[in-house]
């Protein structure tokens, strides 16, 4: 069983990722969940993490609150995609489970230093603020983390919050730059992959047919989430970004990509938050990330549907 910490800013697609993780106890040992400011402010992402836990019967799961703001910049949020609460689309009770008093950054440092070196995987579904702060607090974690699997960035596909930048990187580019420079082995799920995972009607219908409460709630969330892309781009469904991170841990063979160098733009006003991916290895810079580019979309939706059915 792989030990993982999930750092997240729910977000309907974050919620789907958490559901996939909770449904996979044979493969994954979730040590804790860290909330970070991202799609909505921290108070709401923390609330939303706990809503998903309670929906999935995981109210004993340790939940920690992390950074309230990006390291340097003014907070940017995405209510235009995720709604006012960040998790619009289903009526659910306010969570009753408590947040742990330990700060998420302390939890990350303590856990990575306590567990055997090379055993903890960090899964990030939002801005990289908490991980960057943990690295600043205890640089030795870089040599102990097994792998950091992240949703963020885009290269041939461009950006989704600016023409050049994907949201998670754009929100805290300084944090992303610190993480990519840290030496932690990184697996990156960019928009190039996630845009291949549209929540098409036939795919969502299979989840709806599961007939369970968690499936029904997920379908409500997806219906809200996908309207942004459907209205703006006329697509059938929206891109399911964050569950790629968990799907990779369960079935890495669904994904393919290339180990190459990635640098984060932090200086240019026009392209800040851009992930400069040296796909063609022209820079001579050292590869620092496994950058995914292709996904078996049907295999991905089969996995998601089968696992959500277990909840
Ligand atoms: C990423 O940004 C958020 O809106 C989603 O939850 C995902 O993590 C996609 O750019
Ligand atoms: Ca997210």
PDB file of C-alpha atoms and ligand atoms in Angstrom:
ATOM      1  CA  UNK A   1       0.000   0.000   0.000  1.00  0.00           C
ATOM      2  CA  UNK A   2       1.304   3.320  -1.000  1.00  0.00           C
ATOM      3  CA  UNK A   3       1.343   6.024   1.697  1.00  0.00           C
ATOM      4  CA  UNK A   4       0.012   9.299   0.370  1.00  0.00           C
ATOM      5  CA  UNK A   5      -0.780  12.824   1.535  1.00  0.00           C
ATOM      6  CA  UNK A   6      -3.325  14.664  -0.596  1.00  0.00           C
ATOM      7  CA  UNK A   7      -3.060  18.455  -0.763  1.00  0.00           C
ATOM      8  CA  UNK A   8      -6.191  19.893  -2.300  1.00  0.00           C
ATOM      9  CA  UNK A   9      -8.510  22.877  -2.925  1.00  0.00           C
ATOM     10  CA  UNK A  10     -11.960  21.363  -3.691  1.00  0.00           C
ATOM     11  CA  UNK A  11     -13.265  21.977  -6.352  1.00  0.00           C
ATOM     12  CA  UNK A  12     -15.592  19.357  -7.909  1.00  0.00           C
ATOM     13  CA  UNK A  13     -12.721  17.652  -9.713  1.00  0.00           C
ATOM     14  CA  UNK A  14     -10.702  17.585  -6.482  1.00  0.00           C
ATOM     15  CA  UNK A  15     -13.724  15.943  -4.861  1.00  0.00           C
ATOM     16  CA  UNK A  16     -13.767  13.285  -7.576  1.00  0.00           C
ATOM     17  CA  UNK A  17     -10.062  12.653  -6.898  1.00  0.00           C
ATOM     18  CA  UNK A  18     -10.696  12.247  -3.172  1.00  0.00           C
ATOM     19  CA  UNK A  19     -13.511   9.811  -3.911  1.00  0.00           C
ATOM     20  CA  UNK A  20     -11.214   7.755  -6.117  1.00  0.00           C
ATOM     21  CA  UNK A  21      -8.626   7.631  -3.312  1.00  0.00           C
ATOM     22  CA  UNK A  22     -11.160   6.730  -0.618  1.00  0.00           C
ATOM     23  CA  UNK A  23     -12.493   3.929  -2.809  1.00  0.00           C
ATOM     24  CA  UNK A  24      -9.022   2.387  -3.171  1.00  0.00           C
ATOM     25  CA  UNK A  25      -7.896   1.296   0.325  1.00  0.00           C
ATOM     26  CA  UNK A  26      -6.133  -1.818  -0.998  1.00  0.00           C
ATOM     27  CA  UNK A  27      -3.666   0.293  -2.932  1.00  0.00           C
ATOM     28  CA  UNK A  28      -3.599   3.590  -1.032  1.00  0.00           C
ATOM     29  CA  UNK A  29      -3.015   4.488   2.591  1.00  0.00           C
ATOM     30  CA  UNK A  30      -4.178   8.095   2.926  1.00  0.00           C
ATOM     31  CA  UNK A  31      -2.174   9.541   5.828  1.00  0.00           C
ATOM     32  CA  UNK A  32      -3.912  12.900   5.779  1.00  0.00           C
ATOM     33  CA  UNK A  33      -5.602  15.569   3.715  1.00  0.00           C
ATOM     34  CA  UNK A  34      -4.284  19.123   3.534  1.00  0.00           C
ATOM     35  CA  UNK A  35      -6.482  21.993   2.438  1.00  0.00           C
ATOM     36  CA  UNK A  36      -4.939  24.897   0.568  1.00  0.00           C
ATOM     37  CA  UNK A  37      -6.380  28.158  -0.729  1.00  0.00           C
ATOM     38  CA  UNK A  38      -7.075  27.837  -4.439  1.00  0.00           C
ATOM     39  CA  UNK A  39     -10.381  27.463  -6.239  1.00  0.00           C
ATOM     40  CA  UNK A  40     -11.966  29.248  -3.268  1.00  0.00           C
ATOM     41  CA  UNK A  41     -10.527  30.675  -0.019  1.00  0.00           C
ATOM     42  CA  UNK A  42      -9.080  28.289   2.576  1.00  0.00           C
ATOM     43  CA  UNK A  43     -12.101  28.321   4.889  1.00  0.00           C
ATOM     44  CA  UNK A  44     -14.182  26.890   2.036  1.00  0.00           C
ATOM     45  CA  UNK A  45     -11.622  24.392   0.710  1.00  0.00           C
ATOM     46  CA  UNK A  46     -11.272  23.075   4.274  1.00  0.00           C
ATOM     47  CA  UNK A  47     -15.050  22.803   4.547  1.00  0.00           C
ATOM     48  CA  UNK A  48     -15.270  21.095   1.189  1.00  0.00           C
ATOM     49  CA  UNK A  49     -12.597  18.512   2.022  1.00  0.00           C
ATOM     50  CA  UNK A  50     -14.616  17.555   5.083  1.00  0.00           C
ATOM     51  CA  UNK A  51     -17.882  17.428   3.130  1.00  0.00           C
ATOM     52  CA  UNK A  52     -16.312  14.863   0.788  1.00  0.00           C
ATOM     53  CA  UNK A  53     -14.926  12.888   3.749  1.00  0.00           C
ATOM     54  CA  UNK A  54     -18.316  12.712   5.417  1.00  0.00           C
ATOM     55  CA  UNK A  55     -20.086  11.800   2.191  1.00  0.00           C
ATOM     56  CA  UNK A  56     -17.693   8.867   1.798  1.00  0.00           C
ATOM     57  CA  UNK A  57     -17.823   7.657   5.403  1.00  0.00           C
ATOM     58  CA  UNK A  58     -14.323   8.975   6.125  1.00  0.00           C
ATOM     59  CA  UNK A  59     -15.016  11.290   9.047  1.00  0.00           C
ATOM     60  CA  UNK A  60     -11.974   9.897  10.944  1.00  0.00           C
ATOM     61  CA  UNK A  61      -9.653  11.066   8.191  1.00  0.00           C
ATOM     62  CA  UNK A  62      -7.114  13.622   9.509  1.00  0.00           C
ATOM     63  CA  UNK A  63      -7.743  16.974   7.798  1.00  0.00           C
ATOM     64  CA  UNK A  64      -5.311  19.877   8.131  1.00  0.00           C
ATOM     65  CA  UNK A  65      -5.574  23.495   7.057  1.00  0.00           C
ATOM     66  CA  UNK A  66      -2.627  24.991   5.245  1.00  0.00           C
ATOM     67  CA  UNK A  67      -1.710  28.278   3.647  1.00  0.00           C
ATOM     68  CA  UNK A  68      -4.337  30.988   3.405  1.00  0.00           C
ATOM     69  CA  UNK A  69      -2.546  32.853   0.636  1.00  0.00           C
ATOM     70  CA  UNK A  70       0.051  32.292  -2.034  1.00  0.00           C
ATOM     71  CA  UNK A  71       3.641  32.904  -0.930  1.00  0.00           C
ATOM     72  CA  UNK A  72       4.030  36.278  -2.629  1.00  0.00           C
ATOM     73  CA  UNK A  73       0.984  37.153  -4.646  1.00  0.00           C
ATOM     74  CA  UNK A  74      -2.556  38.242  -4.133  1.00  0.00           C
ATOM     75  CA  UNK A  75      -4.998  35.322  -4.007  1.00  0.00           C
ATOM     76  CA  UNK A  76      -6.772  34.453  -7.257  1.00  0.00           C
ATOM     77  CA  UNK A  77      -9.824  32.167  -7.032  1.00  0.00           C
ATOM     78  CA  UNK A  78     -12.046  30.363  -9.557  1.00  0.00           C
ATOM     79  CA  UNK A  79     -15.667  30.773  -8.485  1.00  0.00           C
ATOM     80  CA  UNK A  80     -16.493  31.292 -12.166  1.00  0.00           C
ATOM     81  CA  UNK A  81     -15.768  27.592 -12.667  1.00  0.00           C
ATOM     82  CA  UNK A  82     -16.586  25.966  -9.332  1.00  0.00           C
ATOM     83  CA  UNK A  83     -19.355  28.213  -7.965  1.00  0.00           C
ATOM     84  CA  UNK A  84     -19.525  30.343  -4.834  1.00  0.00           C
ATOM     85  CA  UNK A  85     -18.776  27.482  -2.420  1.00  0.00           C
ATOM     86  CA  UNK A  86     -16.222  25.808  -4.691  1.00  0.00           C
ATOM     87  CA  UNK A  87     -18.405  22.714  -4.591  1.00  0.00           C
ATOM     88  CA  UNK A  88     -21.686  23.890  -6.061  1.00  0.00           C
ATOM     89  CA  UNK A  89     -23.959  21.313  -7.693  1.00  0.00           C
ATOM     90  CA  UNK A  90     -25.223  19.198  -4.791  1.00  0.00           C
ATOM     91  CA  UNK A  91     -27.079  19.959  -1.580  1.00  0.00           C
ATOM     92  CA  UNK A  92     -25.091  18.549   1.321  1.00  0.00           C
ATOM     93  CA  UNK A  93     -25.113  19.201   5.060  1.00  0.00           C
ATOM     94  CA  UNK A  94     -22.382  21.359   6.568  1.00  0.00           C
ATOM     95  CA  UNK A  95     -19.622  19.069   7.858  1.00  0.00           C
ATOM     96  CA  UNK A  96     -19.449  18.275  11.557  1.00  0.00           C
ATOM     97  CA  UNK A  97     -16.006  16.662  11.701  1.00  0.00           C
ATOM     98  CA  UNK A  98     -13.244  18.873  13.073  1.00  0.00           C
ATOM     99  CA  UNK A  99     -10.030  20.032  11.500  1.00  0.00           C
ATOM    100  CA  UNK A 100      -6.820  18.966  13.270  1.00  0.00           C
ATOM    101  CA  UNK A 101      -5.086  21.771  15.140  1.00  0.00           C
ATOM    102  CA  UNK A 102      -1.707  21.063  13.514  1.00  0.00           C
ATOM    103  CA  UNK A 103      -0.922  23.243  10.504  1.00  0.00           C
ATOM    104  CA  UNK A 104      -0.838  21.355   7.191  1.00  0.00           C
ATOM    105  CA  UNK A 105       2.735  22.453   6.540  1.00  0.00           C
ATOM    106  CA  UNK A 106       3.856  21.030   9.913  1.00  0.00           C
ATOM    107  CA  UNK A 107       1.943  17.841   9.173  1.00  0.00           C
ATOM    108  CA  UNK A 108       3.722  17.393   5.839  1.00  0.00           C
ATOM    109  CA  UNK A 109       7.159  17.999   7.365  1.00  0.00           C
ATOM    110  CA  UNK A 110       6.549  15.806  10.398  1.00  0.00           C
ATOM    111  CA  UNK A 111       5.098  12.939   8.382  1.00  0.00           C
ATOM    112  CA  UNK A 112       7.782  12.883   5.709  1.00  0.00           C
ATOM    113  CA  UNK A 113      10.537  13.054   8.344  1.00  0.00           C
ATOM    114  CA  UNK A 114       8.912  10.350  10.493  1.00  0.00           C
ATOM    115  CA  UNK A 115       8.018   7.772   7.844  1.00  0.00           C
ATOM    116  CA  UNK A 116      10.815   5.754   6.195  1.00  0.00           C
ATOM    117  CA  UNK A 117      12.703   7.705   3.523  1.00  0.00           C
ATOM    118  CA  UNK A 118      11.211   7.131   0.078  1.00  0.00           C
ATOM    119  CA  UNK A 119       7.858   5.948   1.386  1.00  0.00           C
ATOM    120  CA  UNK A 120       5.564   8.982   1.279  1.00  0.00           C
ATOM    121  CA  UNK A 121       4.003  10.228  -1.964  1.00  0.00           C
ATOM    122  CA  UNK A 122       2.655  13.773  -2.107  1.00  0.00           C
ATOM    123  CA  UNK A 123      -0.406  14.264  -4.295  1.00  0.00           C
ATOM    124  CA  UNK A 124      -1.180  17.882  -5.114  1.00  0.00           C
ATOM    125  CA  UNK A 125      -4.457  18.948  -6.680  1.00  0.00           C
ATOM    126  CA  UNK A 126      -4.177  22.691  -6.151  1.00  0.00           C
ATOM    127  CA  UNK A 127      -1.589  25.460  -5.884  1.00  0.00           C
ATOM    128  CA  UNK A 128       1.753  24.242  -4.509  1.00  0.00           C
ATOM    129  CA  UNK A 129       1.899  26.692  -1.591  1.00  0.00           C
ATOM    130  CA  UNK A 130       1.838  24.127   1.244  1.00  0.00           C
ATOM    131  CA  UNK A 131       4.524  21.930  -0.277  1.00  0.00           C
ATOM    132  CA  UNK A 132       6.769  24.927  -1.024  1.00  0.00           C
ATOM    133  CA  UNK A 133       6.420  26.146   2.562  1.00  0.00           C
ATOM    134  CA  UNK A 134       7.202  22.647   3.856  1.00  0.00           C
ATOM    135  CA  UNK A 135      10.352  22.623   1.709  1.00  0.00           C
ATOM    136  CA  UNK A 136      11.334  25.982   3.107  1.00  0.00           C
ATOM    137  CA  UNK A 137      10.806  24.789   6.662  1.00  0.00           C
ATOM    138  CA  UNK A 138      12.633  21.476   6.243  1.00  0.00           C
ATOM    139  CA  UNK A 139      14.594  21.162   2.990  1.00  0.00           C
ATOM    140  CA  UNK A 140      15.499  17.573   3.948  1.00  0.00           C
ATOM    141  CA  UNK A 141      11.997  16.430   2.970  1.00  0.00           C
ATOM    142  CA  UNK A 142      13.068  16.746  -0.686  1.00  0.00           C
ATOM    143  CA  UNK A 143      15.342  13.730  -0.355  1.00  0.00           C
ATOM    144  CA  UNK A 144      12.749  11.683   1.520  1.00  0.00           C
ATOM    145  CA  UNK A 145       9.572  12.097  -0.539  1.00  0.00           C
ATOM    146  CA  UNK A 146       9.045   9.095  -2.805  1.00  0.00           C
ATOM    147  CA  UNK A 147       7.351  11.112  -5.525  1.00  0.00           C
ATOM    148  CA  UNK A 148       5.192  14.197  -5.969  1.00  0.00           C
ATOM    149  CA  UNK A 149       2.317  13.584  -8.352  1.00  0.00           C
ATOM    150  CA  UNK A 150       0.646  16.826  -9.309  1.00  0.00           C
ATOM    151  CA  UNK A 151      -2.084  18.242 -11.465  1.00  0.00           C
ATOM    152  CA  UNK A 152      -0.840  21.455 -12.974  1.00  0.00           C
ATOM    153  CA  UNK A 153       0.624  23.187 -15.973  1.00  0.00           C
ATOM    154  CA  UNK A 154       0.162  22.787 -19.689  1.00  0.00           C
ATOM    155  CA  UNK A 155       2.471  22.966 -22.676  1.00  0.00           C
ATOM    156  CA  UNK A 156       1.242  22.250 -26.210  1.00  0.00           C
ATOM    157  CA  UNK A 157      -2.268  22.781 -24.860  1.00  0.00           C
ATOM    158  CA  UNK A 158      -1.516  26.255 -23.460  1.00  0.00           C
ATOM    159  CA  UNK A 159      -3.174  27.677 -20.353  1.00  0.00           C
ATOM    160  CA  UNK A 160      -6.668  27.891 -18.926  1.00  0.00           C
ATOM    161  CA  UNK A 161      -6.481  30.992 -16.718  1.00  0.00           C
ATOM    162  CA  UNK A 162      -4.243  32.974 -19.074  1.00  0.00           C
ATOM    163  CA  UNK A 163      -3.148  31.959 -22.572  1.00  0.00           C
ATOM    164  CA  UNK A 164       0.121  30.784 -21.024  1.00  0.00           C
ATOM    165  CA  UNK A 165      -0.741  29.498 -17.566  1.00  0.00           C
ATOM    166  CA  UNK A 166      -2.777  26.776 -15.939  1.00  0.00           C
ATOM    167  CA  UNK A 167      -4.651  27.780 -12.763  1.00  0.00           C
ATOM    168  CA  UNK A 168      -2.764  25.779 -10.074  1.00  0.00           C
ATOM    169  CA  UNK A 169       0.608  27.072 -11.226  1.00  0.00           C
ATOM    170  CA  UNK A 170      -0.629  30.600 -11.971  1.00  0.00           C
ATOM    171  CA  UNK A 171      -2.035  31.077  -8.461  1.00  0.00           C
ATOM    172  CA  UNK A 172       1.342  30.518  -6.802  1.00  0.00           C
ATOM    173  CA  UNK A 173       4.138  30.450  -9.368  1.00  0.00           C
ATOM    174  CA  UNK A 174       6.840  31.070  -6.758  1.00  0.00           C
ATOM    175  CA  UNK A 175       5.693  27.961  -4.901  1.00  0.00           C
ATOM    176  CA  UNK A 176       5.676  25.927  -8.104  1.00  0.00           C
ATOM    177  CA  UNK A 177       9.164  27.165  -8.991  1.00  0.00           C
ATOM    178  CA  UNK A 178      10.455  26.069  -5.576  1.00  0.00           C
ATOM    179  CA  UNK A 179       8.906  22.621  -5.955  1.00  0.00           C
ATOM    180  CA  UNK A 180      10.274  22.057  -9.467  1.00  0.00           C
ATOM    181  CA  UNK A 181      13.727  23.154  -8.265  1.00  0.00           C
ATOM    182  CA  UNK A 182      13.636  20.939  -5.168  1.00  0.00           C
ATOM    183  CA  UNK A 183      14.872  17.665  -6.610  1.00  0.00           C
ATOM    184  CA  UNK A 184      11.727  15.780  -5.544  1.00  0.00           C
ATOM    185  CA  UNK A 185      10.839  13.266  -8.291  1.00  0.00           C
ATOM    186  CA  UNK A 186       7.797  14.859  -9.975  1.00  0.00           C
ATOM    187  CA  UNK A 187       5.029  13.394 -12.103  1.00  0.00           C
ATOM    188  CA  UNK A 188       3.058  16.165 -13.795  1.00  0.00           C
ATOM    189  CA  UNK A 189      -0.485  15.882 -15.134  1.00  0.00           C
ATOM    190  CA  UNK A 190      -0.880  18.953 -17.371  1.00  0.00           C
ATOM    191  CA  UNK A 191      -3.909  20.225 -19.277  1.00  0.00           C
ATOM    192  CA  UNK A 192      -2.543  18.275 -22.254  1.00  0.00           C
ATOM    193  CA  UNK A 193      -3.702  15.147 -20.426  1.00  0.00           C
ATOM    194  CA  UNK A 194      -6.739  16.418 -18.553  1.00  0.00           C
ATOM    195  CA  UNK A 195      -8.337  17.985 -21.637  1.00  0.00           C
ATOM    196  CA  UNK A 196      -8.611  14.437 -23.026  1.00  0.00           C
ATOM    197  CA  UNK A 197     -10.883  13.512 -20.124  1.00  0.00           C
ATOM    198  CA  UNK A 198     -14.178  15.200 -20.892  1.00  0.00           C
ATOM    199  CA  UNK A 199     -17.145  14.263 -18.737  1.00  0.00           C
ATOM    200  CA  UNK A 200     -19.161  13.252 -21.801  1.00  0.00           C
ATOM    201  CA  UNK A 201     -22.838  12.430 -21.301  1.00  0.00           C
ATOM    202  CA  UNK A 202     -22.356   8.704 -21.890  1.00  0.00           C
ATOM    203  CA  UNK A 203     -19.551   8.605 -19.324  1.00  0.00           C
ATOM    204  CA  UNK A 204     -21.523  10.466 -16.658  1.00  0.00           C
ATOM    205  CA  UNK A 205     -24.559   8.267 -17.376  1.00  0.00           C
ATOM    206  CA  UNK A 206     -22.536   5.224 -16.339  1.00  0.00           C
ATOM    207  CA  UNK A 207     -21.680   6.876 -13.025  1.00  0.00           C
ATOM    208  CA  UNK A 208     -25.320   7.879 -12.530  1.00  0.00           C
ATOM    209  CA  UNK A 209     -26.394   4.282 -13.197  1.00  0.00           C
ATOM    210  CA  UNK A 210     -24.442   3.157 -10.121  1.00  0.00           C
ATOM    211  CA  UNK A 211     -27.413   4.542  -8.230  1.00  0.00           C
ATOM    212  CA  UNK A 212     -25.563   5.107  -4.934  1.00  0.00           C
ATOM    213  CA  UNK A 213     -25.631   8.327  -2.928  1.00  0.00           C
ATOM    214  CA  UNK A 214     -21.936   9.189  -3.531  1.00  0.00           C
ATOM    215  CA  UNK A 215     -22.416   8.553  -7.260  1.00  0.00           C
ATOM    216  CA  UNK A 216     -25.513  10.723  -7.322  1.00  0.00           C
ATOM    217  CA  UNK A 217     -23.684  13.578  -5.568  1.00  0.00           C
ATOM    218  CA  UNK A 218     -20.712  13.263  -7.914  1.00  0.00           C
ATOM    219  CA  UNK A 219     -23.042  13.503 -10.901  1.00  0.00           C
ATOM    220  CA  UNK A 220     -24.516  16.700  -9.431  1.00  0.00           C
ATOM    221  CA  UNK A 221     -21.072  18.173  -8.939  1.00  0.00           C
ATOM    222  CA  UNK A 222     -19.988  17.238 -12.460  1.00  0.00           C
ATOM    223  CA  UNK A 223     -23.137  18.742 -13.965  1.00  0.00           C
ATOM    224  CA  UNK A 224     -22.251  22.052 -12.342  1.00  0.00           C
ATOM    225  CA  UNK A 225     -18.543  21.846 -13.113  1.00  0.00           C
ATOM    226  CA  UNK A 226     -18.911  21.014 -16.800  1.00  0.00           C
ATOM    227  CA  UNK A 227     -21.288  23.868 -17.592  1.00  0.00           C
ATOM    228  CA  UNK A 228     -18.327  26.296 -17.703  1.00  0.00           C
ATOM    229  CA  UNK A 229     -16.627  24.469 -20.565  1.00  0.00           C
ATOM    230  CA  UNK A 230     -19.885  23.563 -22.259  1.00  0.00           C
ATOM    231  CA  UNK A 231     -21.041  27.191 -22.335  1.00  0.00           C
ATOM    232  CA  UNK A 232     -17.674  28.638 -23.220  1.00  0.00           C
ATOM    233  CA  UNK A 233     -16.343  26.005 -25.623  1.00  0.00           C
ATOM    234  CA  UNK A 234     -19.405  24.031 -26.665  1.00  0.00           C
ATOM    235  CA  UNK A 235     -17.781  20.792 -25.536  1.00  0.00           C
ATOM    236  CA  UNK A 236     -19.657  17.694 -24.390  1.00  0.00           C
ATOM    237  CA  UNK A 237     -18.606  17.802 -20.730  1.00  0.00           C
ATOM    238  CA  UNK A 238     -15.729  19.418 -18.878  1.00  0.00           C
ATOM    239  CA  UNK A 239     -12.158  18.209 -18.306  1.00  0.00           C
ATOM    240  CA  UNK A 240     -11.701  16.050 -15.225  1.00  0.00           C
ATOM    241  CA  UNK A 241      -8.314  17.338 -14.078  1.00  0.00           C
ATOM    242  CA  UNK A 242      -7.491  16.252 -10.545  1.00  0.00           C
ATOM    243  CA  UNK A 243      -8.487  12.550 -10.496  1.00  0.00           C
ATOM    244  CA  UNK A 244      -5.623  11.913 -12.946  1.00  0.00           C
ATOM    245  CA  UNK A 245      -3.240  12.172  -9.979  1.00  0.00           C
ATOM    246  CA  UNK A 246      -4.930   9.346  -8.090  1.00  0.00           C
ATOM    247  CA  UNK A 247      -5.599   7.331 -11.240  1.00  0.00           C
ATOM    248  CA  UNK A 248      -1.861   7.402 -11.935  1.00  0.00           C
ATOM    249  CA  UNK A 249      -1.151   5.808  -8.554  1.00  0.00           C
ATOM    250  CA  UNK A 250      -3.691   3.072  -9.233  1.00  0.00           C
ATOM    251  CA  UNK A 251      -2.988   2.432 -12.917  1.00  0.00           C
ATOM    252  CA  UNK A 252       0.152   4.194 -14.160  1.00  0.00           C
ATOM    253  CA  UNK A 253      -0.124   2.309 -17.451  1.00  0.00           C
ATOM    254  CA  UNK A 254      -3.056   4.559 -18.404  1.00  0.00           C
ATOM    255  CA  UNK A 255      -0.617   7.440 -18.903  1.00  0.00           C
ATOM    256  CA  UNK A 256       2.405   8.081 -21.062  1.00  0.00           C
ATOM    257  CA  UNK A 257       4.792  10.984 -21.319  1.00  0.00           C
ATOM    258  CA  UNK A 258       8.397  11.997 -21.236  1.00  0.00           C
ATOM    259  CA  UNK A 259      10.952  12.761 -18.556  1.00  0.00           C
ATOM    260  CA  UNK A 260      12.087  16.303 -19.255  1.00  0.00           C
ATOM    261  CA  UNK A 261      12.974  19.664 -17.794  1.00  0.00           C
ATOM    262  CA  UNK A 262      10.246  21.992 -16.580  1.00  0.00           C
ATOM    263  CA  UNK A 263      10.853  25.557 -15.429  1.00  0.00           C
ATOM    264  CA  UNK A 264       8.244  27.942 -14.071  1.00  0.00           C
ATOM    265  CA  UNK A 265       7.968  31.511 -15.353  1.00  0.00           C
ATOM    266  CA  UNK A 266       7.754  33.961 -12.462  1.00  0.00           C
ATOM    267  CA  UNK A 267       9.040  37.202 -14.024  1.00  0.00           C
ATOM    268  CA  UNK A 268       7.073  38.028 -17.151  1.00  0.00           C
ATOM    269  CA  UNK A 269       3.744  39.745 -16.665  1.00  0.00           C
ATOM    270  CA  UNK A 270       2.422  38.210 -19.863  1.00  0.00           C
ATOM    271  CA  UNK A 271       3.373  34.592 -19.207  1.00  0.00           C
ATOM    272  CA  UNK A 272       3.659  34.325 -15.427  1.00  0.00           C
ATOM    273  CA  UNK A 273       2.819  30.811 -14.219  1.00  0.00           C
ATOM    274  CA  UNK A 274       3.744  29.206 -17.517  1.00  0.00           C
ATOM    275  CA  UNK A 275       5.272  25.731 -17.294  1.00  0.00           C
ATOM    276  CA  UNK A 276       8.137  25.847 -19.771  1.00  0.00           C
ATOM    277  CA  UNK A 277       8.365  22.172 -20.711  1.00  0.00           C
ATOM    278  CA  UNK A 278      11.481  21.158 -22.634  1.00  0.00           C
ATOM    279  CA  UNK A 279       9.676  18.357 -24.448  1.00  0.00           C
ATOM    280  CA  UNK A 280      12.249  18.267 -27.279  1.00  0.00           C
ATOM    281  CA  UNK A 281      15.190  18.452 -24.873  1.00  0.00           C
ATOM    282  CA  UNK A 282      16.694  21.491 -26.531  1.00  0.00           C
ATOM    283  CA  UNK A 283      17.774  23.384 -23.420  1.00  0.00           C
ATOM    284  CA  UNK A 284      20.372  21.030 -22.005  1.00  0.00           C
ATOM    285  CA  UNK A 285      18.744  21.570 -18.607  1.00  0.00           C
ATOM    286  CA  UNK A 286      18.420  18.554 -16.355  1.00  0.00           C
ATOM    287  CA  UNK A 287      15.109  16.658 -16.534  1.00  0.00           C
ATOM    288  CA  UNK A 288      13.174  17.232 -13.317  1.00  0.00           C
ATOM    289  CA  UNK A 289       9.697  15.871 -14.076  1.00  0.00           C
ATOM    290  CA  UNK A 290       7.868  13.054 -15.793  1.00  0.00           C
ATOM    291  CA  UNK A 291       5.511  15.102 -17.941  1.00  0.00           C
ATOM    292  CA  UNK A 292       2.465  13.153 -19.082  1.00  0.00           C
ATOM    293  CA  UNK A 293       0.916  13.833 -22.467  1.00  0.00           C
ATOM    294  CA  UNK A 294      -1.442  10.972 -23.303  1.00  0.00           C
ATOM    295  CA  UNK A 295      -4.088   9.097 -21.373  1.00  0.00           C
ATOM    296  CA  UNK A 296      -6.281   6.117 -22.129  1.00  0.00           C
ATOM    297  CA  UNK A 297      -9.523   8.040 -21.565  1.00  0.00           C
ATOM    298  CA  UNK A 298     -11.835   5.032 -21.662  1.00  0.00           C
ATOM    299  CA  UNK A 299      -9.588   3.176 -19.242  1.00  0.00           C
ATOM    300  CA  UNK A 300      -9.606   6.194 -16.953  1.00  0.00           C
ATOM    301  CA  UNK A 301     -13.411   6.468 -16.905  1.00  0.00           C
ATOM    302  CA  UNK A 302     -13.746   2.692 -16.425  1.00  0.00           C
ATOM    303  CA  UNK A 303     -11.501   2.952 -13.372  1.00  0.00           C
ATOM    304  CA  UNK A 304     -13.307   5.980 -11.945  1.00  0.00           C
ATOM    305  CA  UNK A 305     -16.733   4.434 -12.439  1.00  0.00           C
ATOM    306  CA  UNK A 306     -15.768   1.067 -10.993  1.00  0.00           C
ATOM    307  CA  UNK A 307     -14.174   2.670  -7.919  1.00  0.00           C
ATOM    308  CA  UNK A 308     -16.956   5.170  -7.217  1.00  0.00           C
ATOM    309  CA  UNK A 309     -19.279   2.161  -7.297  1.00  0.00           C
ATOM    310  CA  UNK A 310     -17.414   0.774  -4.286  1.00  0.00           C
ATOM    311  CA  UNK A 311     -18.181   3.770  -2.069  1.00  0.00           C
TER     312      UNK A 311
HETATM  313  C1  LIG B   1      -7.049  22.932 -11.835  1.00  0.00           C
HETATM  314  O1  LIG B   1      -7.577  24.161 -11.345  1.00  0.00           O
HETATM  315  C2  LIG B   1      -8.711  23.934 -10.561  1.00  0.00           C
HETATM  316  O2  LIG B   1      -9.730  24.769 -10.981  1.00  0.00           O
HETATM  317  C3  LIG B   1      -9.054  22.474 -10.686  1.00  0.00           C
HETATM  318  O3  LIG B   1      -9.530  21.972  -9.448  1.00  0.00           O
HETATM  319  C4  LIG B   1      -7.756  21.829 -11.078  1.00  0.00           C
HETATM  320  O4  LIG B   1      -6.988  21.497  -9.948  1.00  0.00           O
HETATM  321  C5  LIG B   1      -7.236  22.884 -13.334  1.00  0.00           C
HETATM  322  O5  LIG B   1      -6.574  23.942 -13.946  1.00  0.00           O
HETATM  323 CA1  LIG B   2      -7.913  21.456  -7.724  1.00  0.00          CA
END
